[in-house]
Amino acid sequence: FMLGKFFLKQLIKSKMKDVPEAEIDKLVSLVEKNPDFFKNIASEVDQKMKEGKDQMAAVAEVVKKHEATLKNLTNS
């Protein structure tokens, strides 16, 4: 499990180079506590990309769709 956390953290760091370490730790913690929710988001982003959207547009659309849930997760 620690190995999975390490790889998750490295993946997030590689995608979000300018994000402070503390923010990355918060994000890793959120993903660990809600893996199914984030798997769902990832699969929705993949689907949008298959439909021809670029990655940033796909992520923005999916995050906007799940905005309320994400806010609840980050505030808890």
Coordinates of C-alpha atoms in Angstrom, one line a residue:
F1 CA 0.0 0.0 0.0
M2 CA 2.8 2.4 0.8
L3 CA 4.3 1.7 -2.6
G4 CA 0.9 2.6 -4.2
K5 CA 0.9 5.9 -2.3
F6 CA 4.4 6.6 -3.4
F7 CA 3.5 6.1 -7.1
L8 CA 0.3 8.1 -6.8
K9 CA 2.3 11.0 -5.3
Q10 CA 4.9 10.8 -8.1
L11 CA 2.2 10.7 -10.7
I12 CA 0.5 13.8 -9.3
K13 CA 3.9 15.6 -8.9
S14 CA 4.7 14.9 -12.6
K15 CA 1.4 16.3 -13.7
M16 CA 1.3 19.3 -11.3
K17 CA 4.9 20.5 -11.2
D18 CA 4.1 23.9 -9.6
V19 CA 1.9 22.6 -6.8
P20 CA 3.4 22.8 -3.3
E21 CA 4.2 19.5 -1.5
A22 CA 1.5 20.1 1.1
E23 CA -1.2 20.4 -1.6
I24 CA 0.0 17.2 -3.3
D25 CA -0.2 15.4 0.1
K26 CA -3.8 16.7 0.5
L27 CA -4.7 15.4 -2.9
V28 CA -3.1 12.0 -2.3
S29 CA -5.1 11.7 0.9
L30 CA -8.3 12.6 -0.9
V31 CA -7.7 10.0 -3.6
E32 CA -6.8 7.4 -0.9
K33 CA -10.1 8.0 1.0
N34 CA -12.3 8.1 -2.1
P35 CA -10.6 5.8 -4.7
D36 CA -13.9 4.8 -6.5
F37 CA -14.9 8.4 -7.0
F38 CA -11.5 9.3 -8.5
K39 CA -11.5 6.2 -10.7
N40 CA -14.9 7.3 -12.0
I41 CA -13.5 10.8 -12.8
A42 CA -10.5 9.2 -14.5
S43 CA -12.7 7.0 -16.7
E44 CA -15.0 9.9 -17.6
V45 CA -11.9 12.0 -18.6
D46 CA -10.7 9.1 -20.7
Q47 CA -14.1 8.9 -22.4
K48 CA -14.1 12.6 -23.2
M49 CA -10.6 12.3 -24.7
K50 CA -11.8 9.4 -26.8
E51 CA -14.6 11.7 -28.1
G52 CA -11.9 14.1 -29.3
K53 CA -11.4 16.6 -26.5
D54 CA -7.9 17.4 -25.4
Q55 CA -6.9 16.5 -21.9
M56 CA -7.3 19.9 -20.3
A57 CA -10.8 20.4 -21.8
A58 CA -11.8 16.9 -20.7
V59 CA -10.6 17.4 -17.2
A60 CA -12.3 20.8 -16.9
E61 CA -15.6 19.4 -18.1
V62 CA -15.6 16.4 -15.8
V63 CA -14.4 18.4 -12.7
K64 CA -17.2 21.0 -13.4
K65 CA -19.7 18.1 -13.5
H66 CA -18.6 16.8 -10.1
E67 CA -17.8 20.2 -8.6
A68 CA -20.2 19.9 -5.6
T69 CA -18.9 16.5 -4.6
L70 CA -15.3 17.7 -4.9
K71 CA -16.1 20.7 -2.7
N72 CA -17.6 18.4 -0.1
L73 CA -14.5 16.2 -0.1
T74 CA -12.1 19.0 0.2
N75 CA -14.1 20.7 3.0
S76 CA -14.4 17.5 5.1

